[in-house]
PDB file of C-alpha atoms in Angstrom:
ATOM      1  CA  ASP A   1      -0.125  -0.133   0.007  1.00 66.00           C
ATOM      2  CA  ALA A   2       1.384   3.928  -0.655  1.00 85.00           C
ATOM      3  CA  GLY A   3       2.193   5.693   1.932  1.00 94.00           C
ATOM      4  CA  VAL A   4       1.391   9.793   2.481  1.00 97.00           C
ATOM      5  CA  THR A   5       2.906  11.580  -0.562  1.00 97.00           C
ATOM      6  CA  GLN A   6       3.220  14.967  -1.131  1.00 97.00           C
ATOM      7  CA  SER A   7       4.199  17.183  -3.819  1.00 96.00           C
ATOM      8  CA  PRO A   8       6.005  18.564  -5.103  1.00 97.00           C
ATOM      9  CA  THR A   9       9.329  17.506  -3.687  1.00 96.00           C
ATOM     10  CA  HIS A  10      11.109  20.937  -3.619  1.00 97.00           C
ATOM     11  CA  LEU A  11      10.197  24.276  -4.578  1.00 96.00           C
ATOM     12  CA  ILE A  12      11.614  27.804  -4.823  1.00 98.00           C
ATOM     13  CA  LYS A  13       9.847  30.948  -4.412  1.00 97.00           C
ATOM     14  CA  THR A  14      10.414  34.530  -3.994  1.00 98.00           C
ATOM     15  CA  ARG A  15       9.288  37.097  -0.756  1.00 98.00           C
ATOM     16  CA  GLY A  16       5.589  38.026  -1.443  1.00 97.00           C
ATOM     17  CA  GLN A  17       4.457  34.952  -3.645  1.00 98.00           C
ATOM     18  CA  HIS A  18       2.187  32.231  -2.840  1.00 98.00           C
ATOM     19  CA  VAL A  19       2.668  28.902  -2.798  1.00 98.00           C
ATOM     20  CA  THR A  20       0.210  25.247  -2.444  1.00 98.00           C
ATOM     21  CA  LEU A  21       1.714  22.011  -1.281  1.00 98.00           C
ATOM     22  CA  ARG A  22      -0.531  19.117  -1.704  1.00 98.00           C
ATOM     23  CA  CYS A  23      -0.938  15.723   0.103  1.00 98.00           C
ATOM     24  CA  SER A  24      -2.559  12.450  -0.221  1.00 98.00           C
ATOM     25  CA  PRO A  25      -3.408  10.486   2.744  1.00 97.00           C
ATOM     26  CA  ILE A  26      -2.429   6.720   3.066  1.00 97.00           C
ATOM     27  CA  SER A  27      -5.787   5.048   1.705  1.00 96.00           C
ATOM     28  CA  GLY A  28      -8.472   4.406   4.674  1.00 94.00           C
ATOM     29  CA  HIS A  29      -7.115   7.108   6.539  1.00 95.00           C
ATOM     30  CA  LYS A  30      -9.306  10.053   7.460  1.00 95.00           C
ATOM     31  CA  SER A  31      -7.686  12.698   9.220  1.00 95.00           C
ATOM     32  CA  VAL A  32      -4.404  15.013   7.993  1.00 96.00           C
ATOM     33  CA  SER A  33      -2.067  16.872   9.729  1.00 96.00           C
ATOM     34  CA  TRP A  34       0.377  19.316   8.380  1.00 97.00           C
ATOM     35  CA  TYR A  35       3.764  20.318  10.331  1.00 97.00           C
ATOM     36  CA  GLN A  36       6.461  23.078   9.642  1.00 98.00           C
ATOM     37  CA  GLN A  37      10.146  21.873  10.273  1.00 98.00           C
ATOM     38  CA  VAL A  38      12.814  24.574  10.616  1.00 97.00           C
ATOM     39  CA  LEU A  39      16.006  23.538   9.851  1.00 93.00           C
ATOM     40  CA  GLY A  40      17.407  22.008  13.197  1.00 92.00           C
ATOM     41  CA  GLN A  41      14.241  21.735  14.717  1.00 95.00           C
ATOM     42  CA  GLY A  42      11.620  19.410  15.665  1.00 97.00           C
ATOM     43  CA  PRO A  43       8.452  19.797  13.755  1.00 97.00           C
ATOM     44  CA  GLN A  44       5.656  22.603  14.777  1.00 97.00           C
ATOM     45  CA  PHE A  45       1.860  21.633  14.287  1.00 95.00           C
ATOM     46  CA  ILE A  46       0.227  24.020  11.692  1.00 96.00           C
ATOM     47  CA  PHE A  47      -3.284  22.036  10.811  1.00 92.00           C
ATOM     48  CA  GLN A  48      -5.505  19.034  11.317  1.00 93.00           C
ATOM     49  CA  TYR A  49      -8.498  18.151   9.327  1.00 94.00           C
ATOM     50  CA  TYR A  50     -10.601  15.087  10.099  1.00 92.00           C
ATOM     51  CA  GLU A  51     -13.367  14.702   7.557  1.00 91.00           C
ATOM     52  CA  LYS A  52     -13.216  17.981   5.707  1.00 91.00           C
ATOM     53  CA  GLU A  53     -13.082  19.852   9.119  1.00 91.00           C
ATOM     54  CA  GLU A  54     -10.736  21.810  10.705  1.00 91.00           C
ATOM     55  CA  ARG A  55      -9.614  20.009  13.973  1.00 89.00           C
ATOM     56  CA  GLY A  56      -7.117  22.255  15.380  1.00 87.00           C
ATOM     57  CA  ARG A  57      -4.496  24.954  14.253  1.00 90.00           C
ATOM     58  CA  GLY A  58      -1.316  25.726  15.930  1.00 91.00           C
ATOM     59  CA  ASN A  59       0.046  29.044  16.211  1.00 92.00           C
ATOM     60  CA  PHE A  60       0.638  30.274  12.960  1.00 95.00           C
ATOM     61  CA  PRO A  61      -0.475  33.436  11.158  1.00 96.00           C
ATOM     62  CA  ASP A  62      -3.014  33.605   8.639  1.00 95.00           C
ATOM     63  CA  ARG A  63      -1.226  33.637   5.904  1.00 97.00           C
ATOM     64  CA  PHE A  64      -1.436  29.728   6.295  1.00 97.00           C
ATOM     65  CA  SER A  65      -4.826  28.146   5.230  1.00 97.00           C
ATOM     66  CA  ALA A  66      -5.882  24.334   4.896  1.00 97.00           C
ATOM     67  CA  ARG A  67      -8.444  22.657   3.102  1.00 97.00           C
ATOM     68  CA  GLN A  68      -9.034  18.805   3.091  1.00 97.00           C
ATOM     69  CA  PHE A  69     -11.333  17.499  -0.335  1.00 97.00           C
ATOM     70  CA  PRO A  70     -14.053  14.407  -0.243  1.00 96.00           C
ATOM     71  CA  ASN A  71     -11.136  11.982  -0.952  1.00 95.00           C
ATOM     72  CA  TYR A  72      -9.009  13.054   2.268  1.00 97.00           C
ATOM     73  CA  SER A  73      -6.390  14.560   0.341  1.00 97.00           C
ATOM     74  CA  SER A  74      -5.210  18.130   1.479  1.00 98.00           C
ATOM     75  CA  GLU A  75      -3.689  21.133   0.585  1.00 98.00           C
ATOM     76  CA  LEU A  76      -1.654  23.697   2.234  1.00 98.00           C
ATOM     77  CA  ASN A  77      -1.493  27.322   0.950  1.00 98.00           C
ATOM     78  CA  VAL A  78       0.965  30.055   2.163  1.00 98.00           C
ATOM     79  CA  ASN A  79       0.025  33.437   1.149  1.00 97.00           C
ATOM     80  CA  ALA A  80       2.674  36.180   1.046  1.00 97.00           C
ATOM     81  CA  LEU A  81       5.829  34.247   1.583  1.00 98.00           C
ATOM     82  CA  LEU A  82       8.514  35.625   4.088  1.00 98.00           C
ATOM     83  CA  LEU A  83      11.928  34.185   4.217  1.00 97.00           C
ATOM     84  CA  GLY A  84      11.209  32.917   7.790  1.00 97.00           C
ATOM     85  CA  ASP A  85       8.853  30.382   6.167  1.00 98.00           C
ATOM     86  CA  SER A  86      11.860  28.090   4.278  1.00 98.00           C
ATOM     87  CA  ALA A  87      11.332  24.917   5.804  1.00 98.00           C
ATOM     88  CA  LEU A  88      10.249  21.549   5.491  1.00 97.00           C
ATOM     89  CA  TYR A  89       6.510  21.126   5.496  1.00 98.00           C
ATOM     90  CA  LEU A  90       5.526  17.877   6.513  1.00 97.00           C
ATOM     91  CA  CYS A  91       1.769  15.965   6.066  1.00 97.00           C
ATOM     92  CA  ALA A  92       0.856  13.456   8.314  1.00 97.00           C
ATOM     93  CA  SER A  93      -2.183  11.247   8.055  1.00 97.00           C
ATOM     94  CA  SER A  94      -3.526   9.178  10.374  1.00 94.00           C
ATOM     95  CA  LEU A  95      -6.960   6.707  10.748  1.00 93.00           C
ATOM     96  CA  GLY A  96      -8.766   9.026  13.101  1.00 86.00           C
ATOM     97  CA  ASP A  97      -8.047  12.237  15.025  1.00 84.00           C
ATOM     98  CA  ARG A  98      -7.773  11.465  18.491  1.00 84.00           C
ATOM     99  CA  GLY A  99      -4.375  11.537  20.483  1.00 84.00           C
ATOM    100  CA  HIS A 100      -3.850   8.012  20.245  1.00 86.00           C
ATOM    101  CA  ASP A 101      -4.148   7.815  16.602  1.00 91.00           C
ATOM    102  CA  ILE A 102      -0.610   7.019  14.999  1.00 94.00           C
ATOM    103  CA  GLN A 103       0.310   9.753  12.365  1.00 96.00           C
ATOM    104  CA  TYR A 104       1.955   8.660   9.209  1.00 97.00           C
ATOM    105  CA  PHE A 105       4.200  11.052   7.617  1.00 97.00           C
ATOM    106  CA  GLY A 106       5.364  11.808   4.377  1.00 96.00           C
ATOM    107  CA  ALA A 107       8.780  12.618   3.113  1.00 95.00           C
ATOM    108  CA  GLY A 108       7.478  16.447   3.020  1.00 96.00           C
ATOM    109  CA  THR A 109       8.084  19.653   0.619  1.00 97.00           C
ATOM    110  CA  ARG A 110      11.310  21.425   1.049  1.00 97.00           C
ATOM    111  CA  LEU A 111      10.507  25.184   0.967  1.00 98.00           C
ATOM    112  CA  SER A 112      13.059  27.665   0.064  1.00 98.00           C
ATOM    113  CA  VAL A 113      11.567  31.464   0.042  1.00 98.00           C
ATOM    114  CA  LEU A 114      14.629  33.797  -1.528  1.00 96.00           C
TER     115      LEU A 114
ATOM    116  CA  ALA B   1       0.880  23.149  27.860  1.00 77.00           C
ATOM    117  CA  GLN B   2       2.522  20.437  26.818  1.00 89.00           C
ATOM    118  CA  LYS B   3       5.958  20.369  26.284  1.00 95.00           C
ATOM    119  CA  VAL B   4       9.064  17.529  25.056  1.00 97.00           C
ATOM    120  CA  THR B   5      12.546  18.055  26.060  1.00 98.00           C
ATOM    121  CA  GLN B   6      15.376  15.995  24.518  1.00 98.00           C
ATOM    122  CA  ALA B   7      18.581  17.459  26.060  1.00 94.00           C
ATOM    123  CA  GLN B   8      20.696  15.590  23.957  1.00 97.00           C
ATOM    124  CA  THR B   9      21.546  17.589  20.739  1.00 97.00           C
ATOM    125  CA  GLU B  10      24.068  15.178  19.296  1.00 98.00           C
ATOM    126  CA  ILE B  11      25.327  11.674  20.166  1.00 98.00           C
ATOM    127  CA  SER B  12      28.513  10.108  18.366  1.00 98.00           C
ATOM    128  CA  VAL B  13      28.894   6.138  18.827  1.00 97.00           C
ATOM    129  CA  VAL B  14      30.790   3.653  17.366  1.00 97.00           C
ATOM    130  CA  GLU B  15      29.110   0.326  15.997  1.00 98.00           C
ATOM    131  CA  LYS B  16      28.097  -2.161  18.485  1.00 97.00           C
ATOM    132  CA  GLU B  17      28.182   0.355  21.196  1.00 97.00           C
ATOM    133  CA  ASP B  18      24.590   0.907  23.090  1.00 97.00           C
ATOM    134  CA  VAL B  19      23.203   3.878  23.233  1.00 97.00           C
ATOM    135  CA  THR B  20      20.315   6.102  25.067  1.00 98.00           C
ATOM    136  CA  LEU B  21      18.343   8.544  23.982  1.00 98.00           C
ATOM    137  CA  ASP B  22      16.896  10.615  26.480  1.00 98.00           C
ATOM    138  CA  CYS B  23      12.880  12.128  26.630  1.00 98.00           C
ATOM    139  CA  VAL B  24      11.679  14.124  29.153  1.00 98.00           C
ATOM    140  CA  TYR B  25       7.891  15.817  28.804  1.00 97.00           C
ATOM    141  CA  GLU B  26       5.407  18.175  30.781  1.00 95.00           C
ATOM    142  CA  THR B  27       1.432  17.499  30.770  1.00 92.00           C
ATOM    143  CA  ARG B  28      -1.041  18.337  32.553  1.00 88.00           C
ATOM    144  CA  ASP B  29      -3.787  15.600  31.403  1.00 87.00           C
ATOM    145  CA  THR B  30      -3.500  12.242  32.829  1.00 87.00           C
ATOM    146  CA  THR B  31      -4.855  10.659  29.522  1.00 89.00           C
ATOM    147  CA  TYR B  32      -1.784  10.762  26.799  1.00 93.00           C
ATOM    148  CA  TYR B  33       0.456   9.116  24.264  1.00 94.00           C
ATOM    149  CA  LEU B  34       4.183   9.171  23.771  1.00 95.00           C
ATOM    150  CA  PHE B  35       5.857   8.475  20.570  1.00 96.00           C
ATOM    151  CA  TRP B  36       9.255   7.928  18.889  1.00 97.00           C
ATOM    152  CA  TYR B  37      10.224   8.908  15.157  1.00 98.00           C
ATOM    153  CA  LYS B  38      12.740   8.471  13.503  1.00 98.00           C
ATOM    154  CA  GLN B  39      14.276  10.855  10.717  1.00 97.00           C
ATOM    155  CA  PRO B  40      16.756   9.694   8.301  1.00 94.00           C
ATOM    156  CA  PRO B  41      18.531  12.092   5.762  1.00 89.00           C
ATOM    157  CA  SER B  42      15.262  11.437   3.300  1.00 87.00           C
ATOM    158  CA  GLY B  43      13.300  13.612   5.519  1.00 88.00           C
ATOM    159  CA  GLU B  44      10.739  11.192   6.098  1.00 92.00           C
ATOM    160  CA  LEU B  45       9.554  10.729   9.673  1.00 96.00           C
ATOM    161  CA  VAL B  46       9.209   6.831  10.599  1.00 96.00           C
ATOM    162  CA  PHE B  47       7.052   5.793  13.468  1.00 96.00           C
ATOM    163  CA  LEU B  48       9.067   3.585  15.779  1.00 96.00           C
ATOM    164  CA  ILE B  49       6.551   3.456  19.094  1.00 94.00           C
ATOM    165  CA  ARG B  50       3.612   4.981  21.010  1.00 93.00           C
ATOM    166  CA  ARG B  51       2.619   3.975  24.507  1.00 93.00           C
ATOM    167  CA  ASN B  52      -0.432   5.465  26.611  1.00 91.00           C
ATOM    168  CA  SER B  53      -0.121   6.765  30.051  1.00 92.00           C
ATOM    169  CA  PHE B  54      -1.472   4.081  31.603  1.00 90.00           C
ATOM    170  CA  ASP B  55       0.643   1.728  30.485  1.00 86.00           C
ATOM    171  CA  GLU B  56       4.153   1.818  32.019  1.00 83.00           C
ATOM    172  CA  GLN B  57       5.399  -1.512  30.824  1.00 83.00           C
ATOM    173  CA  ASN B  58       8.646  -1.547  29.335  1.00 84.00           C
ATOM    174  CA  GLU B  59       8.809  -2.321  25.498  1.00 85.00           C
ATOM    175  CA  ILE B  60      11.496  -4.047  23.512  1.00 87.00           C
ATOM    176  CA  SER B  61      11.469  -4.845  19.737  1.00 89.00           C
ATOM    177  CA  GLY B  62      14.555  -6.323  18.524  1.00 93.00           C
ATOM    178  CA  ARG B  63      17.963  -3.937  19.203  1.00 95.00           C
ATOM    179  CA  TYR B  64      15.169  -1.472  20.378  1.00 95.00           C
ATOM    180  CA  SER B  65      13.868  -0.818  23.695  1.00 94.00           C
ATOM    181  CA  TRP B  66      11.920   1.991  25.559  1.00 94.00           C
ATOM    182  CA  ASN B  67      11.864   2.956  29.624  1.00 94.00           C
ATOM    183  CA  PHE B  68       8.623   4.782  30.525  1.00 94.00           C
ATOM    184  CA  GLN B  69       8.801   6.175  34.005  1.00 94.00           C
ATOM    185  CA  LYS B  70       5.789   8.704  35.023  1.00 93.00           C
ATOM    186  CA  SER B  71       7.448   9.478  38.213  1.00 93.00           C
ATOM    187  CA  THR B  72      10.282  10.796  36.378  1.00 95.00           C
ATOM    188  CA  SER B  73       8.168  12.175  33.212  1.00 96.00           C
ATOM    189  CA  SER B  74      10.567  10.454  31.135  1.00 96.00           C
ATOM    190  CA  PHE B  75      10.588   7.950  27.936  1.00 96.00           C
ATOM    191  CA  ASN B  76      13.724   6.874  27.282  1.00 97.00           C
ATOM    192  CA  PHE B  77      14.573   4.761  24.049  1.00 96.00           C
ATOM    193  CA  THR B  78      17.895   2.733  23.903  1.00 96.00           C
ATOM    194  CA  ILE B  79      19.293   1.293  20.771  1.00 97.00           C
ATOM    195  CA  THR B  80      21.605  -2.245  21.437  1.00 97.00           C
ATOM    196  CA  ALA B  81      24.612  -2.830  19.486  1.00 97.00           C
ATOM    197  CA  SER B  82      24.176   0.000  17.348  1.00 97.00           C
ATOM    198  CA  GLN B  83      24.564  -0.139  13.566  1.00 97.00           C
ATOM    199  CA  VAL B  84      25.536   2.770  11.166  1.00 96.00           C
ATOM    200  CA  VAL B  85      21.805   2.187   9.263  1.00 96.00           C
ATOM    201  CA  ASP B  86      20.888   3.748  12.966  1.00 97.00           C
ATOM    202  CA  SER B  87      22.012   7.066  11.943  1.00 97.00           C
ATOM    203  CA  ALA B  88      19.414   9.905  12.102  1.00 97.00           C
ATOM    204  CA  VAL B  89      17.783  12.263  13.888  1.00 98.00           C
ATOM    205  CA  TYR B  90      15.230  11.390  16.316  1.00 98.00           C
ATOM    206  CA  PHE B  91      12.055  12.790  17.918  1.00 98.00           C
ATOM    207  CA  CYS B  92      10.411  11.890  21.088  1.00 98.00           C
ATOM    208  CA  ALA B  93       6.760  13.347  20.829  1.00 97.00           C
ATOM    209  CA  LEU B  94       3.764  13.986  23.050  1.00 96.00           C
ATOM    210  CA  SER B  95      -0.166  13.760  22.026  1.00 93.00           C
ATOM    211  CA  GLU B  96      -2.998  14.402  24.832  1.00 86.00           C
ATOM    212  CA  GLU B  97      -6.457  13.338  23.936  1.00 75.00           C
ATOM    213  CA  LYS B  98      -7.731  16.417  23.078  1.00 65.00           C
ATOM    214  CA  PHE B  99      -5.493  19.456  23.322  1.00 56.00           C
ATOM    215  CA  ARG B 100      -7.108  22.419  24.200  1.00 57.00           C
ATOM    216  CA  SER B 101      -5.996  25.905  22.639  1.00 54.00           C
ATOM    217  CA  ALA B 102      -6.942  29.264  23.001  1.00 52.00           C
ATOM    218  CA  GLY B 103      -8.580  28.904  19.528  1.00 51.00           C
ATOM    219  CA  GLY B 104     -10.540  26.054  20.395  1.00 52.00           C
ATOM    220  CA  THR B 105      -9.899  22.194  21.052  1.00 55.00           C
ATOM    221  CA  SER B 106      -7.344  20.827  18.629  1.00 59.00           C
ATOM    222  CA  TYR B 107      -7.755  16.829  18.792  1.00 67.00           C
ATOM    223  CA  GLY B 108      -4.486  14.762  18.062  1.00 77.00           C
ATOM    224  CA  LYS B 109      -1.739  17.523  18.101  1.00 90.00           C
ATOM    225  CA  LEU B 110       1.589  16.200  18.131  1.00 94.00           C
ATOM    226  CA  THR B 111       4.428  18.409  20.163  1.00 95.00           C
ATOM    227  CA  PHE B 112       7.760  17.354  19.125  1.00 97.00           C
ATOM    228  CA  GLY B 113      11.198  17.572  20.874  1.00 98.00           C
ATOM    229  CA  GLN B 114      14.225  19.025  19.410  1.00 97.00           C
ATOM    230  CA  GLY B 115      15.377  16.185  18.428  1.00 98.00           C
ATOM    231  CA  THR B 116      19.056  14.077  18.770  1.00 98.00           C
ATOM    232  CA  ILE B 117      21.528  13.573  15.866  1.00 98.00           C
ATOM    233  CA  LEU B 118      22.579  10.569  16.503  1.00 98.00           C
ATOM    234  CA  THR B 119      25.963   9.005  14.406  1.00 97.00           C
ATOM    235  CA  VAL B 120      26.963   5.444  14.413  1.00 97.00           C
ATOM    236  CA  HIS B 121      30.861   5.306  13.264  1.00 97.00           C
ATOM    237  CA  PRO B 122      31.908   2.043  11.461  1.00 96.00           C
TER     238      PRO B 122
END
């Protein structure tokens, strides 16, 4: 079975631009979460979606938004990019949206903002 | 607030040595879950183990073992007879059954430590 897939793998943008990152969960998983990992740090929670509803939001500005589609795939959008948005963006999928649900991660999208 | 601390930034060992990665956590909830993930250079976080707060039994899986002690809020990870393929960044993480933030309720949010870079030399 396919794992969590993310696209694109790498992305280079300039300040002020907009970016859309995509994630396909493991088949049967209904929850998708997004994390930002800055170099040298642990991943930071951005969003969680379950059954197309936002279940949680981390401490990120409104420039960050996301949505989940009927097939449970998800998009993360970031507007007005800043240099500090350069990071590895990780998507994780899980069966449910609770703390006990194991989150399985994709390989991430590495975003560079110049 | 939930917090995870991995005090060891980097560890370097020679193959076949045993190595222990430390993890200390903070939470106000009585129901919570602890995880370890491995992140090889490819970037993907690989799930290793999940423990719930009601189960303090230590667990062994091959060369890996985990020691969970609620009294010291620690969940340490030991690799026995380390191998070069064990070289990676290891993350400890915590989730509560229901995380309450200022903006509402967030289910299943993972809070990660800073990670420990493990290098195993041949």
